[in-house]
Amino acid sequence: MLKIENLSAEIDGKQILKGLSLEVAAGEIHAIMGPNGAGKSTLSNVLGGKPGYEVTGGSVQFMGQDLLDLEPHERAAAGLFLGFQYPVEIPGVSNVQFLREALNAQRKVRGEEALSGGEFLKLAKEQAGLLKMDMEMLKRQVNVGFSGGEKKRAEMVQMGILDPKFAVLDETDSGLDIDALRIVGEGINSIMRSADKGVLLITHYQRLLDVVKPDKVSVLADGRIVQTGGPELAMRLENEGYDLVMADA
Amino acid sequence: MPTTKDEAWRYADADFLANANLDALSHWRTLEVPAGETRSEFMYKDSGLESAGATDRLRVHVRKGGRFEGFYIIAGGRYQRVEVEVTLEEGAHFEFGGVTIGGGDKVQEFVTRTIHAEPNATSNQVVRAVQWGRSTGNFLGRIEVVKDAQKTDAGQNFRAILLEKGASANTKPELEIFADDVLCAHGAAIGQLDEAAAYYMAARGIPPQIARKLQVQAFIGDAFVAIEDEATRDRMMEQALEQLNEAVL
Ligand SMILES: Nc1ncnc2c1ncn2[C@@H]1O[C@H](COP(=O)(O)OP(=O)(O)OP(=O)(O)O)[C@@H](O)[C@H]1O
Ligand SMILES: [Mg+2]
């Protein structure tokens, strides 16, 4: 579903991704772990097409398309969802308006009818309920005044409403309290666990992986994937740390 | 004939002034607001492409406890000016909301003179400028507080967004205060659209044009929040945002 080959990318002249290869098949949840500064968020930004990054080599195929050829909004319409490590505040724009514009823009590209205000609110209510988020929160401005954990939870509500084919979730678990972590983890399962969907789950902690059980775990270090294994790899990392596990590899 | 050496015309279009008709330029509309009553004005100013320029000057006298509120969109040019001079008696209020929005070579400006002539009067002015091309948006706001006009509360806020490099904005607060128990708040900022927010919207599938419209809508909304009637507020917002369709960015 997502095939990254030999991807190299730089920002401000500094090379961060150094020939990274990774494949995620449909139906798979693939966890990425790795030390701070390894390039995990960079990978997510490059996949999303964030301005400022220059791809200097390699390719990314997404559901049969050249992902890097698409504009950021076209990638979203093609079914890619990015969960941000630091969700952005948009003063003056409500979540409801933001998400309705987003969903209808995506539907338009796919040749589907726009949802009416009423239809959209019904959908939003369902998805907010799934993540135990109050509808009142969705009427507020996008992420403005949300706590760190609320922002992450709101991102998952967004994912539920947009119903993507593939999600790249960058530290969606950071900043969540214990109950929220479970709710968000279960949200990821119910929205994305499906034979025709895939997830790249960037995380530092086993806690989230106890809820969202990954099919594969990879270690990203110094701009490359240096090791891939099953769920047991995450356990070993948690117990032994990156240095030991990577020295073994 | 005024020139750009005159304080109130410092940012005006020099070509326009050189060729303007003095009679038209010296014309003031006048309005008197009876004690305790409210008068409102909502205007959309588009002088048309052919016009060399247009000025609209209004002189208002607000009797005790009265309220004058004026809300304006300047979409026109080459040169378009809206000037409001308001004298406030005891306990009167002046509410002003203005938006300049345009591209090309347009010079669009608001000039206000607020005279707090008696104690306990209040005024609040919010101006938002959205410029592209080589256009300019200006706000010259002069506030005069006479001796003995104690408990005056006067607020002014100007913010500009420049969508392109060649666009510009100017503001200059002028305070002339002869009372000592006075609150005068002034704020001004000139900037660009928030790129992080634009990318966040793109990552959810919103194309750049709609993203820009949402951001501008949030930005200019401040100038019209004080409009009580929702339908009027919506109409003003729509009229202003329509201008963006002309922007080729
Ligand atoms: N604009 C920039 N110029 C130069 N270096 C940058 C720039 N932005 C990021 N970097 C560097 O890129 C490297 C990778 O950053 P990235 O955010 O991808 O790490 P990460 O793996 O997500 O780390 P974390 O676990 O802390 O979130 C870091 O060393 C960072 O300092
Ligand atoms: Mg990161």
Coordinates of C-alpha atoms and ligand atoms in Angstrom, one line a residue:
Chain A
M1 CA 0.0 0.0 0.0
L2 CA 2.8 2.4 0.9
K3 CA 6.3 1.7 -0.5
I4 CA 9.2 3.9 0.4
E5 CA 12.4 3.2 -1.5
N6 CA 15.8 4.6 -0.7
L7 CA 14.3 8.0 0.3
S8 CA 16.6 10.8 1.0
A9 CA 15.5 14.3 2.1
E10 CA 17.0 17.4 3.5
I11 CA 15.9 20.6 5.2
D12 CA 17.8 23.8 5.1
G13 CA 20.6 22.0 3.4
K14 CA 20.9 19.4 6.2
Q15 CA 20.4 15.8 5.1
I16 CA 18.0 14.1 7.5
L17 CA 16.7 11.0 5.7
K18 CA 19.5 9.0 4.3
G19 CA 18.2 6.3 2.0
L20 CA 15.2 5.1 4.0
S21 CA 13.2 2.1 2.8
L22 CA 10.0 0.8 4.2
E23 CA 6.9 -1.0 3.0
V24 CA 3.5 -1.2 4.6
A25 CA 1.0 -3.6 3.2
A26 CA -2.8 -3.2 3.3
G27 CA -4.1 -4.4 6.6
E28 CA -0.9 -3.7 8.4
I29 CA -0.1 -1.5 11.4
H30 CA 3.6 -0.8 11.3
A31 CA 5.2 0.9 14.4
I32 CA 8.3 3.1 14.0
M33 CA 10.5 3.7 17.0
G34 CA 13.8 5.5 17.2
P35 CA 15.9 7.9 19.2
N36 CA 15.1 11.6 19.3
G37 CA 16.3 13.5 16.2
A38 CA 16.5 10.3 14.2
G39 CA 14.2 11.7 11.5
K40 CA 10.8 10.2 12.4
S41 CA 8.9 13.5 12.2
T42 CA 10.9 14.4 9.1
L43 CA 9.6 11.2 7.4
S44 CA 6.1 12.1 8.3
N45 CA 6.6 15.7 7.0
V46 CA 8.1 14.4 3.7
L47 CA 5.2 12.0 3.3
G48 CA 2.8 14.9 3.9
G49 CA 4.6 17.2 1.5
K50 CA 5.4 19.9 4.1
P51 CA 7.0 22.9 2.4
G52 CA 10.7 23.3 3.2
Y53 CA 11.8 19.7 2.7
E54 CA 13.7 18.7 -0.4
V55 CA 13.6 15.1 -1.5
T56 CA 17.0 14.4 -2.9
G57 CA 16.5 10.8 -3.9
G58 CA 14.3 7.7 -3.8
S59 CA 10.6 7.3 -4.3
V60 CA 7.3 6.8 -2.5
Q61 CA 4.5 4.8 -4.0
F62 CA 1.1 5.1 -2.4
M63 CA -1.7 2.9 -3.7
G64 CA -0.2 2.8 -7.1
Q65 CA 0.5 6.6 -7.3
D66 CA 3.7 8.5 -7.1
L67 CA 3.0 10.2 -3.7
L68 CA 5.8 12.8 -4.1
D69 CA 4.2 14.1 -7.3
L70 CA 1.1 15.2 -5.5
E71 CA 0.4 18.5 -3.7
P72 CA -0.2 18.1 0.1
H73 CA -4.0 18.5 -0.2
E74 CA -4.1 16.0 -3.1
R75 CA -2.3 13.5 -0.9
A76 CA -5.0 13.9 1.7
A77 CA -7.7 13.4 -1.0
A78 CA -5.8 10.3 -2.1
G79 CA -6.4 8.9 1.4
L80 CA -3.4 9.9 3.4
F81 CA -3.9 11.2 6.9
L82 CA -1.2 12.8 9.1
G83 CA -1.5 12.8 12.8
F84 CA 0.8 15.7 13.9
Q85 CA 3.2 15.5 16.7
Y86 CA 2.3 19.1 17.4
P87 CA -1.2 19.9 16.1
V88 CA -1.5 23.4 14.8
E89 CA -3.9 26.1 16.1
I90 CA -6.1 27.9 13.7
P91 CA -7.6 30.9 15.4
G92 CA -11.0 32.1 14.1
V93 CA -11.8 28.8 12.4
S94 CA -14.0 26.3 14.2
N95 CA -13.3 22.5 14.1
V96 CA -16.7 22.0 12.6
Q97 CA -16.1 24.4 9.7
F98 CA -12.5 23.2 9.2
L99 CA -13.5 19.5 9.0
R100 CA -16.5 20.1 6.9
E101 CA -14.4 22.0 4.4
A102 CA -11.8 19.3 4.5
L103 CA -14.2 16.4 4.1
N104 CA -16.1 18.1 1.3
A105 CA -12.9 19.1 -0.5
Q106 CA -11.8 15.4 -0.4
R107 CA -15.1 14.2 -1.5
K108 CA -15.1 16.6 -4.4
V109 CA -11.8 15.2 -5.7
R110 CA -13.2 11.7 -5.4
G111 CA -16.3 12.7 -7.3
E112 CA -18.7 12.3 -4.3
E113 CA -21.5 14.6 -3.3
A114 CA -20.8 17.2 -0.6
L115 CA -22.3 16.5 2.8
S116 CA -24.9 19.0 4.0
G117 CA -24.4 20.8 7.3
G118 CA -26.8 18.4 9.0
E119 CA -25.2 15.3 7.6
F120 CA -21.8 16.4 8.6
L121 CA -22.8 17.2 12.2
K122 CA -24.3 13.8 12.5
L123 CA -21.1 12.2 11.4
A124 CA -19.0 14.5 13.6
K125 CA -21.1 13.6 16.6
E126 CA -20.6 9.9 16.0
Q127 CA -16.9 10.2 15.7
A128 CA -16.5 12.5 18.6
G129 CA -18.5 10.1 20.7
L130 CA -16.2 7.3 19.7
L131 CA -13.3 9.2 21.2
K132 CA -15.4 10.5 24.1
M133 CA -15.0 14.0 23.1
D134 CA -17.7 16.6 23.8
M135 CA -19.3 18.1 20.7
E136 CA -18.9 21.5 22.4
M137 CA -15.1 21.0 21.9
L138 CA -15.7 20.6 18.1
K139 CA -17.5 23.9 18.0
R140 CA -14.4 25.7 19.3
Q141 CA -11.6 27.1 17.2
V142 CA -9.2 24.5 15.8
N143 CA -6.9 23.4 18.7
V144 CA -7.0 26.9 20.2
G145 CA -6.8 26.6 24.0
F146 CA -6.9 22.8 23.8
S147 CA -4.6 21.0 26.2
G148 CA -1.8 18.8 24.8
G149 CA -3.9 15.7 25.3
E150 CA -7.1 17.3 24.0
K151 CA -5.3 18.2 20.8
K152 CA -4.2 14.6 20.3
R153 CA -7.7 13.3 20.9
A154 CA -9.1 15.9 18.5
E155 CA -6.7 14.6 15.8
M156 CA -8.2 11.2 16.2
V157 CA -11.7 12.6 15.9
Q158 CA -10.5 14.3 12.7
M159 CA -9.2 11.0 11.5
G160 CA -12.5 9.3 12.2
I161 CA -14.4 11.9 10.3
L162 CA -12.1 11.9 7.3
D163 CA -11.9 8.1 7.3
P164 CA -8.5 7.8 5.5
K165 CA -7.0 4.8 3.8
F166 CA -3.6 5.3 5.4
A167 CA -2.5 7.1 8.5
V168 CA 0.9 8.3 9.6
L169 CA 0.6 9.0 13.3
D170 CA 3.4 10.9 14.8
E171 CA 3.6 10.4 18.6
T172 CA -0.2 10.5 18.9
D173 CA 0.3 9.0 22.4
S174 CA 2.5 11.8 23.8
G175 CA 0.8 14.0 26.3
L176 CA -2.1 11.6 26.9
D177 CA -3.2 10.5 30.3
I178 CA -3.7 6.8 31.0
D179 CA -7.4 6.8 30.2
A180 CA -7.0 9.0 27.1
L181 CA -4.2 6.7 25.9
R182 CA -6.6 3.7 26.0
I183 CA -9.4 5.7 24.3
V184 CA -7.1 7.0 21.6
G185 CA -5.6 3.5 21.0
E186 CA -9.0 1.9 20.7
G187 CA -10.0 4.8 18.4
I188 CA -7.1 3.9 16.1
N189 CA -8.1 0.3 16.2
S190 CA -11.7 0.9 15.3
I191 CA -11.0 3.5 12.6
M192 CA -7.9 2.0 11.0
R193 CA -7.9 -1.7 11.7
S194 CA -9.2 -3.0 8.4
A195 CA -8.0 -5.2 5.6
D196 CA -7.8 -2.3 3.1
K197 CA -6.1 0.2 5.4
G198 CA -2.7 0.8 6.8
V199 CA -1.0 2.7 9.6
L200 CA 2.5 4.0 10.3
L201 CA 2.6 4.5 14.0
I202 CA 5.4 6.6 15.3
T203 CA 5.9 6.2 19.1
H204 CA 8.4 6.1 21.9
Y205 CA 6.5 3.9 24.2
Q206 CA 5.2 0.4 24.5
R207 CA 2.1 1.6 26.3
L208 CA 0.3 2.5 23.1
L209 CA 1.5 -0.7 21.4
D210 CA -0.2 -2.7 24.2
V211 CA -3.5 -1.3 22.9
V212 CA -2.8 -0.9 19.2
K213 CA -1.0 -4.2 18.5
P214 CA 1.4 -3.6 15.6
D215 CA 2.1 -6.2 13.0
K216 CA 5.6 -5.0 12.5
V217 CA 8.0 -2.8 14.4
S218 CA 10.9 -0.9 12.8
V219 CA 13.7 1.1 14.3
L220 CA 14.6 4.4 12.6
A221 CA 18.0 5.7 13.4
D222 CA 20.1 8.4 11.7
G223 CA 17.7 8.7 8.8
R224 CA 17.3 5.0 7.9
I225 CA 15.4 2.0 9.0
V226 CA 18.0 -0.1 10.8
Q227 CA 16.0 -3.0 12.0
T228 CA 12.5 -4.5 11.5
G229 CA 10.8 -7.2 13.5
G230 CA 7.6 -8.2 15.1
P231 CA 6.0 -6.8 18.3
E232 CA 8.7 -8.4 20.4
L233 CA 11.2 -5.9 19.0
A234 CA 9.3 -3.1 20.8
M235 CA 9.4 -5.0 24.0
R236 CA 13.2 -5.5 23.7
L237 CA 13.7 -1.8 23.0
E238 CA 11.6 -0.9 26.0
N239 CA 13.6 -3.2 28.2
E240 CA 17.1 -2.8 26.8
G241 CA 17.2 0.6 25.1
Y242 CA 18.3 1.5 21.6
D243 CA 22.0 1.2 22.1
L244 CA 22.0 -2.4 23.1
V245 CA 19.4 -3.6 20.6
M246 CA 21.1 -1.8 17.7
A247 CA 24.5 -3.0 18.7
D248 CA 23.1 -6.5 18.4
A249 CA 21.6 -6.0 15.0
Chain B
M1 CA -5.7 71.3 -1.7
P2 CA -4.4 68.7 0.7
T3 CA -1.0 67.1 0.0
T4 CA 0.8 64.1 1.5
K5 CA 2.6 66.6 3.7
D6 CA -0.7 67.0 5.7
E7 CA -0.8 64.6 8.6
A8 CA -4.2 63.2 7.7
W9 CA -3.2 62.6 4.1
R10 CA 0.3 61.3 4.6
Y11 CA -0.4 57.9 3.1
A12 CA -2.8 59.0 0.4
D13 CA -2.1 58.5 -3.3
A14 CA -0.2 61.5 -4.5
D15 CA -1.3 61.2 -8.1
F16 CA -4.9 61.2 -7.0
L17 CA -4.5 64.3 -4.9
A18 CA -2.7 66.1 -7.7
N19 CA -5.7 65.6 -10.0
A20 CA -8.6 65.5 -7.6
N21 CA -11.6 67.8 -7.6
L22 CA -11.4 70.1 -4.6
D23 CA -15.2 70.4 -4.2
A24 CA -15.6 66.7 -4.1
L25 CA -12.7 66.4 -1.7
S26 CA -14.0 69.0 0.7
H27 CA -17.4 67.4 0.9
W28 CA -18.4 66.0 4.3
R29 CA -21.6 64.0 5.0
T30 CA -22.9 64.8 8.5
L31 CA -24.9 62.9 11.1
E32 CA -26.2 63.7 14.5
V33 CA -27.0 60.9 16.9
P34 CA -29.6 62.1 19.5
A35 CA -29.0 61.4 23.2
G36 CA -29.4 57.8 24.1
E37 CA -30.0 56.6 20.6
T38 CA -28.0 54.4 18.2
R39 CA -27.2 55.0 14.5
S40 CA -25.4 52.5 12.4
E41 CA -23.9 52.5 9.0
F42 CA -22.7 49.5 6.9
M43 CA -20.9 50.3 3.7
Y44 CA -19.2 48.5 0.9
K45 CA -16.9 50.8 -1.1
D46 CA -15.7 49.8 -4.5
S47 CA -15.0 52.8 -6.7
G48 CA -14.6 50.7 -9.7
L49 CA -11.5 50.1 -11.8
E50 CA -12.0 53.1 -14.0
S51 CA -12.1 55.6 -11.2
A52 CA -9.0 57.5 -10.3
G53 CA -10.2 57.6 -6.7
A54 CA -12.9 58.3 -4.3
T55 CA -13.2 59.7 -0.8
D56 CA -16.1 59.4 1.6
R57 CA -15.9 61.7 4.6
L58 CA -18.4 61.6 7.4
R59 CA -18.7 63.9 10.4
V60 CA -20.7 62.6 13.3
H61 CA -21.8 64.2 16.6
V62 CA -23.0 61.7 19.2
R63 CA -25.1 63.3 22.0
K64 CA -25.1 62.1 25.6
G65 CA -25.3 58.3 26.0
G66 CA -25.7 57.8 22.3
R67 CA -23.9 55.3 20.1
F68 CA -22.6 55.5 16.5
E69 CA -21.4 52.4 14.8
G70 CA -19.8 52.3 11.4
F71 CA -18.7 49.2 9.5
Y72 CA -16.9 49.5 6.2
I73 CA -15.3 47.5 3.5
I74 CA -12.9 49.2 1.1
A75 CA -12.5 47.1 -1.9
G76 CA -11.9 49.8 -4.5
G77 CA -9.0 51.8 -5.8
R78 CA -6.8 53.1 -7.3
Y79 CA -7.3 55.3 -4.3
Q80 CA -10.2 54.9 -1.9
R81 CA -10.5 56.6 1.4
V82 CA -13.1 56.4 4.1
E83 CA -12.8 59.1 6.7
V84 CA -14.8 59.4 9.9
E85 CA -14.7 62.1 12.4
V86 CA -16.7 61.6 15.6
T87 CA -17.3 63.8 18.5
L88 CA -18.5 62.0 21.7
E89 CA -20.5 63.7 24.4
E90 CA -20.8 62.3 27.9
G91 CA -21.1 58.5 28.0
A92 CA -21.4 58.2 24.3
H93 CA -19.8 55.3 22.3
F94 CA -18.2 55.0 18.9
E95 CA -17.7 51.6 17.4
F96 CA -15.7 51.3 14.2
G97 CA -14.9 48.2 12.1
G98 CA -13.1 48.5 8.8
V99 CA -11.6 46.1 6.3
T100 CA -9.4 47.0 3.4
I101 CA -9.0 44.2 0.9
G102 CA -7.4 44.4 -2.6
G103 CA -4.5 44.0 -4.9
G104 CA -3.1 45.6 -8.0
D105 CA -1.9 49.2 -7.3
K106 CA -4.8 50.0 -5.0
V107 CA -4.3 52.4 -2.1
Q108 CA -7.0 51.9 0.4
E109 CA -7.3 53.7 3.7
F110 CA -9.3 54.5 6.7
V111 CA -8.8 57.8 8.5
T112 CA -10.6 58.4 11.8
R113 CA -10.6 61.2 14.2
T114 CA -12.2 60.5 17.5
I115 CA -12.9 63.4 19.8
H116 CA -13.7 62.5 23.4
A117 CA -15.2 65.8 24.3
E118 CA -16.8 64.9 27.6
P119 CA -16.2 62.4 30.4
N120 CA -17.1 58.7 30.3
A121 CA -17.2 58.3 26.6
T122 CA -15.9 55.1 25.0
S123 CA -14.6 54.2 21.5
N124 CA -13.4 50.9 19.9
Q125 CA -11.9 50.7 16.5
V126 CA -10.8 47.5 14.7
V127 CA -9.2 47.7 11.3
R128 CA -8.0 44.7 9.2
A129 CA -6.1 45.0 6.0
V130 CA -5.6 42.2 3.5
Q131 CA -3.4 43.2 0.6
W132 CA -1.7 41.6 -2.4
G133 CA -0.1 42.8 -5.6
R134 CA 1.5 46.1 -4.9
S135 CA -1.5 47.4 -3.0
T136 CA -1.4 49.3 0.3
G137 CA -3.8 49.3 3.2
N138 CA -3.6 52.2 5.7
F139 CA -5.2 53.2 9.0
L140 CA -4.6 56.6 10.4
G141 CA -6.4 56.9 13.7
R142 CA -6.3 60.0 15.7
I143 CA -7.7 60.2 19.2
E144 CA -8.2 63.4 21.0
V145 CA -9.2 63.5 24.7
V146 CA -10.0 67.0 25.8
K147 CA -9.2 68.3 29.3
D148 CA -11.8 67.0 31.8
A149 CA -12.9 64.1 29.6
Q150 CA -12.1 61.8 32.5
K151 CA -12.8 58.1 32.4
T152 CA -12.3 58.0 28.6
D153 CA -11.8 54.5 27.3
A154 CA -10.5 54.4 23.8
G155 CA -9.2 51.3 22.0
Q156 CA -7.7 50.9 18.5
N157 CA -6.4 47.8 16.9
F158 CA -4.9 47.4 13.4
R159 CA -3.6 44.3 11.8
A160 CA -2.5 43.7 8.3
I161 CA -1.8 40.5 6.3
L162 CA 0.3 40.8 3.2
L163 CA -0.4 38.0 0.8
E164 CA 2.4 38.9 -1.5
K165 CA 5.8 40.5 -1.2
G166 CA 5.1 43.8 -3.0
A167 CA 2.0 44.6 -0.8
S168 CA 2.3 47.0 2.1
A169 CA 0.4 48.5 5.1
N170 CA 0.9 51.6 7.2
T171 CA -0.5 52.7 10.5
K172 CA 0.2 55.6 12.8
P173 CA -1.6 56.1 16.0
E174 CA -1.9 59.7 17.1
L175 CA -2.9 60.5 20.6
E176 CA -3.6 63.9 21.9
I177 CA -4.6 63.5 25.5
F178 CA -5.3 66.3 27.9
A179 CA -7.1 64.5 30.7
D180 CA -5.3 62.3 33.2
D181 CA -7.8 59.5 34.0
V182 CA -7.8 57.9 30.6
L183 CA -7.4 54.4 29.1
C184 CA -6.1 54.3 25.6
A185 CA -5.2 50.9 24.2
H186 CA -3.4 50.6 20.9
G187 CA -2.3 47.5 19.0
A188 CA -0.8 47.1 15.6
A189 CA 0.8 44.2 13.7
I190 CA 1.7 43.5 10.1
G191 CA 2.4 39.9 9.0
Q192 CA 1.8 37.1 6.5
L193 CA -0.7 34.2 6.6
D194 CA 0.3 31.5 9.0
E195 CA 2.1 28.9 6.9
A196 CA 1.9 26.2 9.6
A197 CA -1.9 26.6 9.6
A198 CA -2.0 26.5 5.8
Y199 CA -0.1 23.2 5.7
Y200 CA -2.2 21.8 8.5
M201 CA -5.3 22.6 6.4
A202 CA -3.7 21.1 3.2
A203 CA -2.8 18.0 5.2
R204 CA -6.6 17.6 5.8
G205 CA -7.4 18.0 2.1
I206 CA -8.2 21.7 1.9
P207 CA -6.9 23.2 -1.3
P208 CA -4.7 26.4 -0.9
Q209 CA -7.4 28.7 -2.2
I210 CA -10.0 27.6 0.3
A211 CA -7.4 27.5 3.1
R212 CA -6.5 31.1 2.3
K213 CA -10.1 32.1 2.3
L214 CA -10.7 30.5 5.7
Q215 CA -7.7 32.2 7.1
V216 CA -8.6 35.6 5.8
Q217 CA -12.2 35.1 7.0
A218 CA -10.9 34.4 10.5
F219 CA -8.6 37.4 10.2
I220 CA -11.1 40.0 9.1
G221 CA -13.9 38.6 11.4
D222 CA -12.5 40.8 14.2
A223 CA -13.5 43.9 12.4
F224 CA -17.1 42.8 12.2
V225 CA -17.7 41.0 15.5
A226 CA -19.5 44.0 16.9
I227 CA -22.2 43.8 14.2
E228 CA -25.1 42.5 16.1
D229 CA -27.3 41.4 13.3
E230 CA -26.0 38.0 12.1
A231 CA -27.3 38.3 8.5
T232 CA -25.7 41.7 8.1
R233 CA -22.4 40.4 9.5
D234 CA -22.5 37.4 7.1
R235 CA -23.2 39.7 4.2
M236 CA -20.3 42.0 5.0
M237 CA -18.0 39.0 5.4
E238 CA -19.1 37.6 2.1
Q239 CA -18.7 40.9 0.3
A240 CA -15.2 41.2 1.6
L241 CA -14.2 37.6 0.9
E242 CA -15.4 37.9 -2.7
Q243 CA -12.5 40.1 -3.4
L244 CA -10.2 37.2 -2.8
N245 CA -11.5 35.5 -5.9
E246 CA -9.7 38.2 -7.9
A247 CA -6.4 37.5 -6.2
V248 CA -4.2 35.5 -8.5
L249 CA -1.5 34.3 -6.0
Ligands
LIG1 N1 15.0 23.4 9.8 C1 16.0 22.5 10.1 N2 17.3 22.7 9.9 C2 18.2 21.8 10.3 N3 17.9 20.7 10.9 C3 16.7 20.4 11.2 C4 15.6 21.3 10.8 N4 14.5 20.8 11.3 C5 14.8 19.6 11.9 N5 16.1 19.4 11.9 C6 16.9 18.3 12.4 O1 16.4 17.1 11.8 C7 16.6 16.0 12.7 C8 15.4 15.1 12.7 O2 14.3 15.7 13.3 P1 12.9 15.0 13.5 O3 12.0 16.0 14.0 O4 12.6 14.3 12.3 O5 13.3 13.9 14.7 P2 12.4 12.8 15.4 O6 12.9 11.5 15.0 O7 10.9 13.1 15.0 O8 12.6 13.2 16.9 P3 11.7 13.1 18.2 O9 11.7 11.7 18.7 O10 12.4 14.0 19.2 O11 10.3 13.7 17.8 C9 16.9 16.6 14.1 O12 18.3 16.5 14.3 C10 16.6 18.1 13.9 O13 17.4 18.9 14.7
MG2 MG 9.3 13.8 16.1

